[in-house]
């Protein structure tokens, strides 16, 4: 039985304090419990606050180390772009139109990115979060990859503990196709342990945010292969209402042909266009990679 607490004048346990205070003592089934564990109210409050701060520091340290692990291993951001964040993107570069707007819209995209809730359920965004298409036709090396990586970095920087899975997957088209094509040559043992085409597609569909960089940059031998892969990924994400960021070296018309084939076979692009809902960013200008140093 718990009785009413009694108060008693005591000395604070803290050797630096030792002031007299009215201690509340509770008798619980014959055991005396002193509220505040023998510390005066002020010291008890300080100890509690220090505990809370320590726990918060430990939580933030855990988050920081998880972010680092994902940034370097899971997210797929290339090592060359480990520092390619929005802050290091020079949108005022000579000869490039549209970079200021492109940066602004990509930053907005990453800043508003809705994280799934605590149970790992997708956000309930009306009709899903919009996808993003960033393209420039005439020049390569204009900064699309930097912007795409900056989106990935920003989303990782905003991750605060939920969901317990890397929230973003970055992959170049070249790497995506190479990984799938390599799987066709696996021997029997490798087939058992290494991801095949279906596993890779599943990984691309299930990523919270998928970024495919440099779409249409290289000539691909077999257009049916390209179309099959993109249909599986985009259709899968469309149904799961998960957005995709695509950077392309093709304008939307050429992208449609690249994804689609003939009349009536343009489902992939139609789905993508519906997902994008107007988030199409066009950059033109001189490639800074090819510019001679001054
Ligand atoms: Zn004290």
mmCIF file of C-alpha atoms and ligand atoms in Angstrom:
data_model
loop_
_atom_site.group_PDB
_atom_site.id
_atom_site.type_symbol
_atom_site.label_atom_id
_atom_site.label_comp_id
_atom_site.label_asym_id
_atom_site.label_seq_id
_atom_site.Cartn_x
_atom_site.Cartn_y
_atom_site.Cartn_z
ATOM 1 C CA UNK A 1 0.000 0.000 0.000
ATOM 2 C CA UNK A 2 1.212 3.491 -0.802
ATOM 3 C CA UNK A 3 0.712 6.037 1.933
ATOM 4 C CA UNK A 4 0.546 9.808 1.665
ATOM 5 C CA UNK A 5 4.051 11.291 1.245
ATOM 6 C CA UNK A 6 5.617 12.924 4.261
ATOM 7 C CA UNK A 7 8.057 15.817 4.022
ATOM 8 C CA UNK A 8 11.314 16.009 5.867
ATOM 9 C CA UNK A 9 14.178 18.484 5.896
ATOM 10 C CA UNK A 10 17.193 16.888 4.197
ATOM 11 C CA UNK A 11 20.534 17.816 2.631
ATOM 12 C CA UNK A 12 20.835 17.605 -1.165
ATOM 13 C CA UNK A 13 22.952 14.653 -2.268
ATOM 14 C CA UNK A 14 24.872 16.745 -4.802
ATOM 15 C CA UNK A 15 28.283 17.490 -3.141
ATOM 16 C CA UNK A 16 28.419 20.855 -4.933
ATOM 17 C CA UNK A 17 25.001 21.845 -3.607
ATOM 18 C CA UNK A 18 24.276 20.232 -0.210
ATOM 19 C CA UNK A 19 21.541 22.711 0.523
ATOM 20 C CA UNK A 20 18.680 21.922 2.833
ATOM 21 C CA UNK A 21 15.396 21.173 1.158
ATOM 22 C CA UNK A 22 12.005 19.703 1.924
ATOM 23 C CA UNK A 23 12.298 16.119 0.726
ATOM 24 C CA UNK A 24 9.119 14.195 -0.093
ATOM 25 C CA UNK A 25 9.293 10.670 1.198
ATOM 26 C CA UNK A 26 6.857 7.998 0.130
ATOM 27 C CA UNK A 27 6.457 4.786 2.016
ATOM 28 C CA UNK A 28 5.702 2.077 -0.486
ATOM 29 C CA UNK A 29 5.131 -1.383 1.032
ATOM 30 C CA UNK A 30 7.650 -0.754 3.728
ATOM 31 C CA UNK A 31 10.257 0.749 1.381
ATOM 32 C CA UNK A 32 11.073 4.435 1.681
ATOM 33 C CA UNK A 33 11.350 6.229 -1.621
ATOM 34 C CA UNK A 34 12.692 9.776 -1.691
ATOM 35 C CA UNK A 35 11.329 11.814 -4.572
ATOM 36 C CA UNK A 36 14.191 13.144 -6.719
ATOM 37 C CA UNK A 37 16.513 10.417 -5.403
ATOM 38 C CA UNK A 38 17.913 12.644 -2.648
ATOM 39 C CA UNK A 39 18.587 15.655 -4.833
ATOM 40 C CA UNK A 40 16.939 19.005 -4.244
ATOM 41 C CA UNK A 41 14.304 20.053 -6.795
ATOM 42 C CA UNK A 42 16.762 22.220 -8.688
ATOM 43 C CA UNK A 43 19.479 19.556 -8.922
ATOM 44 C CA UNK A 44 16.910 16.876 -9.828
ATOM 45 C CA UNK A 45 15.657 19.089 -12.655
ATOM 46 C CA UNK A 46 19.206 19.671 -13.931
ATOM 47 C CA UNK A 47 19.937 15.928 -13.871
ATOM 48 C CA UNK A 48 16.713 15.194 -15.757
ATOM 49 C CA UNK A 49 17.493 17.821 -18.386
ATOM 50 C CA UNK A 50 21.034 16.491 -18.824
ATOM 51 C CA UNK A 51 19.597 12.977 -19.326
ATOM 52 C CA UNK A 52 17.188 14.222 -21.976
ATOM 53 C CA UNK A 53 19.994 16.100 -23.750
ATOM 54 C CA UNK A 54 22.238 13.032 -23.656
ATOM 55 C CA UNK A 55 19.504 10.855 -25.136
ATOM 56 C CA UNK A 56 18.876 13.409 -27.883
ATOM 57 C CA UNK A 57 22.601 13.586 -28.691
ATOM 58 C CA UNK A 58 22.744 9.795 -28.894
ATOM 59 C CA UNK A 59 19.699 9.769 -31.180
ATOM 60 C CA UNK A 60 21.201 12.414 -33.466
ATOM 61 C CA UNK A 61 24.523 10.544 -33.577
ATOM 62 C CA UNK A 62 22.679 7.388 -34.635
ATOM 63 C CA UNK A 63 20.850 9.292 -37.360
ATOM 64 C CA UNK A 64 24.074 10.910 -38.596
ATOM 65 C CA UNK A 65 25.867 7.585 -38.815
ATOM 66 C CA UNK A 66 22.917 5.954 -40.614
ATOM 67 C CA UNK A 67 22.779 8.838 -43.087
ATOM 68 C CA UNK A 68 26.489 8.441 -43.755
ATOM 69 C CA UNK A 69 26.184 4.688 -44.260
ATOM 70 C CA UNK A 70 23.302 5.163 -46.699
ATOM 71 C CA UNK A 71 24.982 8.043 -48.508
ATOM 72 C CA UNK A 72 28.144 6.040 -49.096
ATOM 73 C CA UNK A 73 26.775 2.540 -49.567
ATOM 74 C CA UNK A 74 23.040 2.218 -50.117
ATOM 75 C CA UNK A 75 21.897 5.338 -51.939
ATOM 76 C CA UNK A 76 23.967 4.702 -55.065
ATOM 77 C CA UNK A 77 25.272 8.298 -55.162
ATOM 78 C CA UNK A 78 28.602 8.004 -57.085
ATOM 79 C CA UNK A 79 31.712 8.789 -55.008
ATOM 80 C CA UNK A 80 32.552 11.611 -57.399
ATOM 81 C CA UNK A 81 29.277 13.293 -56.360
ATOM 82 C CA UNK A 82 29.595 12.802 -52.585
ATOM 83 C CA UNK A 83 29.808 16.578 -52.150
ATOM 84 C CA UNK A 84 27.415 17.496 -54.950
ATOM 85 C CA UNK A 85 24.789 19.252 -52.840
ATOM 86 C CA UNK A 86 22.683 22.310 -53.668
ATOM 87 C CA UNK A 87 25.138 24.618 -51.902
ATOM 88 C CA UNK A 88 27.985 23.681 -54.243
ATOM 89 C CA UNK A 89 25.906 24.040 -57.426
ATOM 90 C CA UNK A 90 26.817 27.111 -59.474
ATOM 91 C CA UNK A 91 23.589 28.132 -61.185
ATOM 92 C CA UNK A 92 25.057 31.410 -62.478
ATOM 93 C CA UNK A 93 27.488 29.644 -64.781
ATOM 94 C CA UNK A 94 28.037 31.451 -68.081
ATOM 95 C CA UNK A 95 26.067 30.476 -71.101
ATOM 96 C CA UNK A 96 23.602 28.237 -69.356
ATOM 97 C CA UNK A 97 19.988 29.261 -69.350
ATOM 98 C CA UNK A 98 17.493 27.786 -66.994
ATOM 99 C CA UNK A 99 19.919 26.721 -64.298
ATOM 100 C CA UNK A 100 18.592 29.168 -61.690
ATOM 101 C CA UNK A 101 15.082 27.881 -62.226
ATOM 102 C CA UNK A 102 16.248 24.252 -62.401
ATOM 103 C CA UNK A 103 18.064 24.521 -59.071
ATOM 104 C CA UNK A 104 15.124 26.258 -57.421
ATOM 105 C CA UNK A 105 12.636 23.627 -58.543
ATOM 106 C CA UNK A 106 14.881 20.678 -57.674
ATOM 107 C CA UNK A 107 15.483 22.138 -54.212
ATOM 108 C CA UNK A 108 11.762 22.651 -53.725
ATOM 109 C CA UNK A 109 11.156 19.059 -54.795
ATOM 110 C CA UNK A 110 13.648 17.727 -52.234
ATOM 111 C CA UNK A 111 12.516 20.046 -49.438
ATOM 112 C CA UNK A 112 8.869 19.067 -49.758
ATOM 113 C CA UNK A 113 9.598 15.370 -50.149
ATOM 114 C CA UNK A 114 7.055 13.629 -47.873
ATOM 115 C CA UNK A 115 8.490 10.812 -45.799
ATOM 116 C CA UNK A 116 6.368 7.718 -45.199
ATOM 117 C CA UNK A 117 4.807 7.511 -41.736
ATOM 118 C CA UNK A 118 6.156 5.594 -38.744
ATOM 119 C CA UNK A 119 4.670 2.268 -39.855
ATOM 120 C CA UNK A 120 6.486 2.616 -43.156
ATOM 121 C CA UNK A 121 3.198 3.253 -44.947
ATOM 122 C CA UNK A 122 3.482 5.560 -47.939
ATOM 123 C CA UNK A 123 2.522 9.190 -47.538
ATOM 124 C CA UNK A 124 -1.097 9.973 -48.277
ATOM 125 C CA UNK A 125 -0.386 12.630 -50.825
ATOM 126 C CA UNK A 126 -3.257 13.262 -53.138
ATOM 127 C CA UNK A 127 -2.547 11.075 -56.185
ATOM 128 C CA UNK A 128 1.044 10.538 -54.997
ATOM 129 C CA UNK A 129 3.928 12.983 -54.891
ATOM 130 C CA UNK A 130 4.710 14.330 -58.382
ATOM 131 C CA UNK A 131 7.651 12.917 -60.292
ATOM 132 C CA UNK A 132 10.272 15.106 -61.926
ATOM 133 C CA UNK A 133 11.762 15.194 -65.421
ATOM 134 C CA UNK A 134 14.928 17.222 -65.952
ATOM 135 C CA UNK A 135 16.259 17.349 -69.497
ATOM 136 C CA UNK A 136 18.733 19.120 -71.728
ATOM 137 C CA UNK A 137 19.212 18.052 -75.300
ATOM 138 C CA UNK A 138 22.112 19.837 -76.823
ATOM 139 C CA UNK A 139 24.735 19.561 -74.162
ATOM 140 C CA UNK A 140 25.978 17.028 -71.717
ATOM 141 C CA UNK A 141 27.750 17.869 -68.518
ATOM 142 C CA UNK A 142 25.420 20.784 -67.893
ATOM 143 C CA UNK A 143 24.907 19.902 -64.245
ATOM 144 C CA UNK A 144 21.930 17.529 -64.374
ATOM 145 C CA UNK A 145 23.780 14.816 -62.458
ATOM 146 C CA UNK A 146 24.854 17.353 -59.837
ATOM 147 C CA UNK A 147 21.224 18.454 -59.361
ATOM 148 C CA UNK A 148 19.959 14.854 -59.260
ATOM 149 C CA UNK A 149 22.570 13.989 -56.614
ATOM 150 C CA UNK A 150 21.737 17.170 -54.698
ATOM 151 C CA UNK A 151 18.118 15.957 -54.469
ATOM 152 C CA UNK A 152 19.358 12.618 -53.082
ATOM 153 C CA UNK A 153 21.636 14.363 -50.563
ATOM 154 C CA UNK A 154 18.847 16.699 -49.443
ATOM 155 C CA UNK A 155 16.397 13.858 -48.888
ATOM 156 C CA UNK A 156 19.052 11.985 -46.865
ATOM 157 C CA UNK A 157 19.821 15.125 -44.850
ATOM 158 C CA UNK A 158 16.155 15.494 -44.018
ATOM 159 C CA UNK A 159 15.717 11.858 -42.955
ATOM 160 C CA UNK A 160 15.044 11.836 -39.229
ATOM 161 C CA UNK A 161 14.699 8.203 -38.207
ATOM 162 C CA UNK A 162 11.677 7.016 -40.212
ATOM 163 C CA UNK A 163 11.244 4.958 -42.328
ATOM 164 C CA UNK A 164 13.962 2.490 -41.338
ATOM 165 C CA UNK A 165 15.127 2.075 -44.919
ATOM 166 C CA UNK A 166 17.279 4.228 -47.166
ATOM 167 C CA UNK A 167 14.774 6.786 -48.494
ATOM 168 C CA UNK A 168 16.430 7.317 -51.873
ATOM 169 C CA UNK A 169 18.033 5.273 -54.641
ATOM 170 C CA UNK A 170 20.212 6.890 -57.307
ATOM 171 C CA UNK A 171 21.280 4.961 -60.400
ATOM 172 C CA UNK A 172 22.477 5.920 -63.860
ATOM 173 C CA UNK A 173 20.824 4.308 -66.840
ATOM 174 C CA UNK A 174 24.205 2.885 -67.795
ATOM 175 C CA UNK A 175 24.594 1.169 -64.418
ATOM 176 C CA UNK A 176 20.996 -0.060 -64.438
ATOM 177 C CA UNK A 177 21.353 -1.676 -67.873
ATOM 178 C CA UNK A 178 24.836 -3.045 -67.080
ATOM 179 C CA UNK A 179 23.629 -4.684 -63.883
ATOM 180 C CA UNK A 180 20.681 -6.314 -65.634
ATOM 181 C CA UNK A 181 22.727 -7.435 -68.635
ATOM 182 C CA UNK A 182 25.456 -8.870 -66.398
ATOM 183 C CA UNK A 183 22.849 -11.028 -64.685
ATOM 184 C CA UNK A 184 22.138 -12.822 -67.991
ATOM 185 C CA UNK A 185 25.651 -14.302 -67.888
ATOM 186 C CA UNK A 186 25.532 -15.656 -64.343
ATOM 187 C CA UNK A 187 26.490 -19.289 -63.916
ATOM 188 C CA UNK A 188 24.193 -21.609 -61.951
ATOM 189 C CA UNK A 189 25.766 -20.789 -58.615
ATOM 190 C CA UNK A 190 25.677 -17.033 -59.198
ATOM 191 C CA UNK A 191 22.031 -17.282 -60.231
ATOM 192 C CA UNK A 192 21.242 -18.605 -56.764
ATOM 193 C CA UNK A 193 22.812 -15.712 -54.868
ATOM 194 C CA UNK A 194 23.023 -12.688 -57.113
ATOM 195 C CA UNK A 195 20.077 -10.498 -58.111
ATOM 196 C CA UNK A 196 18.604 -11.229 -61.510
ATOM 197 C CA UNK A 197 16.524 -8.942 -63.741
ATOM 198 C CA UNK A 198 13.344 -9.416 -61.696
ATOM 199 C CA UNK A 199 15.184 -8.661 -58.422
ATOM 200 C CA UNK A 200 16.758 -5.522 -59.838
ATOM 201 C CA UNK A 201 13.398 -4.300 -61.160
ATOM 202 C CA UNK A 202 11.840 -5.005 -57.753
ATOM 203 C CA UNK A 203 14.580 -2.960 -56.079
ATOM 204 C CA UNK A 204 13.887 -0.056 -58.473
ATOM 205 C CA UNK A 205 10.130 -0.235 -57.925
ATOM 206 C CA UNK A 206 10.312 -0.479 -54.142
ATOM 207 C CA UNK A 207 12.754 2.400 -53.523
ATOM 208 C CA UNK A 208 10.935 5.279 -51.798
ATOM 209 C CA UNK A 209 12.411 7.775 -54.208
ATOM 210 C CA UNK A 210 14.105 6.530 -57.371
ATOM 211 C CA UNK A 211 16.420 8.755 -59.402
ATOM 212 C CA UNK A 212 17.532 7.523 -62.842
ATOM 213 C CA UNK A 213 20.297 9.661 -64.299
ATOM 214 C CA UNK A 214 21.420 10.126 -67.908
ATOM 215 C CA UNK A 215 18.474 8.460 -69.618
ATOM 216 C CA UNK A 216 19.060 8.049 -73.352
ATOM 217 C CA UNK A 217 22.677 9.123 -73.241
ATOM 218 C CA UNK A 218 24.033 6.052 -74.984
ATOM 219 C CA UNK A 219 22.810 4.252 -78.045
ATOM 220 C CA UNK A 220 21.354 0.933 -76.944
ATOM 221 C CA UNK A 221 21.500 -2.082 -79.257
ATOM 222 C CA UNK A 222 18.110 -3.525 -78.430
ATOM 223 C CA UNK A 223 15.228 -1.037 -78.087
ATOM 224 C CA UNK A 224 12.898 -3.797 -76.891
ATOM 225 C CA UNK A 225 15.168 -4.351 -73.909
ATOM 226 C CA UNK A 226 15.068 -0.633 -73.052
ATOM 227 C CA UNK A 227 11.303 -0.509 -73.408
ATOM 228 C CA UNK A 228 10.728 -3.621 -71.306
ATOM 229 C CA UNK A 229 12.896 -2.368 -68.447
ATOM 230 C CA UNK A 230 11.382 1.121 -68.380
ATOM 231 C CA UNK A 231 7.854 -0.201 -68.646
ATOM 232 C CA UNK A 232 8.386 -2.516 -65.654
ATOM 233 C CA UNK A 233 9.931 0.205 -63.505
ATOM 234 C CA UNK A 234 7.622 3.082 -64.399
ATOM 235 C CA UNK A 235 4.450 0.993 -64.400
ATOM 236 C CA UNK A 236 5.445 -0.521 -61.034
ATOM 237 C CA UNK A 237 6.069 2.876 -59.499
ATOM 238 C CA UNK A 238 2.917 4.302 -61.051
ATOM 239 C CA UNK A 239 0.824 1.605 -59.381
ATOM 240 C CA UNK A 240 2.649 1.993 -56.065
ATOM 241 C CA UNK A 241 2.265 5.817 -56.308
ATOM 242 C CA UNK A 242 5.981 6.264 -55.788
ATOM 243 C CA UNK A 243 7.638 9.094 -57.653
ATOM 244 C CA UNK A 244 10.648 8.983 -59.915
ATOM 245 C CA UNK A 245 13.208 11.611 -60.897
ATOM 246 C CA UNK A 246 14.559 11.256 -64.422
ATOM 247 C CA UNK A 247 17.346 13.259 -65.977
ATOM 248 C CA UNK A 248 17.458 12.839 -69.739
ATOM 249 C CA UNK A 249 19.456 13.872 -72.762
ATOM 250 C CA UNK A 250 16.323 13.637 -74.880
ATOM 251 C CA UNK A 251 13.429 16.050 -75.220
ATOM 252 C CA UNK A 252 9.985 14.724 -74.209
ATOM 253 C CA UNK A 253 9.127 13.726 -77.815
ATOM 254 C CA UNK A 254 12.289 11.709 -78.240
ATOM 255 C CA UNK A 255 11.905 10.272 -74.754
ATOM 256 C CA UNK A 256 8.457 9.061 -75.764
ATOM 257 C CA UNK A 257 9.938 7.193 -78.742
ATOM 258 C CA UNK A 258 12.797 5.891 -76.614
ATOM 259 C CA UNK A 259 10.421 4.506 -73.977
ATOM 260 C CA UNK A 260 7.609 3.592 -76.234
ATOM 261 C CA UNK A 261 7.800 2.047 -79.694
ATOM 262 C CA UNK A 262 4.912 2.675 -82.099
ATOM 263 C CA UNK A 263 1.337 3.931 -81.850
ATOM 264 C CA UNK A 264 -0.528 2.359 -78.980
ATOM 265 C CA UNK A 265 2.700 1.345 -77.300
ATOM 266 C CA UNK A 266 3.373 4.547 -75.472
ATOM 267 C CA UNK A 267 2.010 3.460 -72.115
ATOM 268 C CA UNK A 268 5.329 4.008 -70.359
ATOM 269 C CA UNK A 269 5.643 7.628 -71.366
ATOM 270 C CA UNK A 270 1.941 8.285 -70.743
ATOM 271 C CA UNK A 271 2.292 6.952 -67.209
ATOM 272 C CA UNK A 272 5.446 8.963 -66.634
ATOM 273 C CA UNK A 273 3.756 12.082 -67.957
ATOM 274 C CA UNK A 274 0.831 11.550 -65.611
ATOM 275 C CA UNK A 275 3.227 11.051 -62.684
ATOM 276 C CA UNK A 276 5.244 14.136 -63.560
ATOM 277 C CA UNK A 277 2.167 16.415 -63.591
ATOM 278 C CA UNK A 278 3.913 19.365 -65.108
ATOM 279 C CA UNK A 279 7.213 19.031 -63.235
ATOM 280 C CA UNK A 280 9.323 19.190 -66.417
ATOM 281 C CA UNK A 281 12.502 21.245 -66.285
ATOM 282 C CA UNK A 282 14.377 22.176 -69.439
ATOM 283 C CA UNK A 283 17.995 23.375 -69.352
ATOM 284 C CA UNK A 284 19.960 24.517 -72.345
ATOM 285 C CA UNK A 285 23.417 25.963 -72.765
ATOM 286 C CA UNK A 286 27.081 25.313 -72.969
ATOM 287 C CA UNK A 287 28.517 22.307 -71.209
ATOM 288 C CA UNK A 288 30.853 23.420 -68.455
ATOM 289 C CA UNK A 289 32.761 20.151 -68.559
ATOM 290 C CA UNK A 290 33.921 20.935 -72.068
ATOM 291 C CA UNK A 291 34.698 24.588 -71.474
ATOM 292 C CA UNK A 292 38.359 25.499 -71.488
ATOM 293 C CA UNK A 293 39.783 26.859 -68.252
ATOM 294 C CA UNK A 294 40.433 30.608 -68.247
HETATM 295 ZN ZN1 LIG B 1 20.892 20.426 -4.953
#
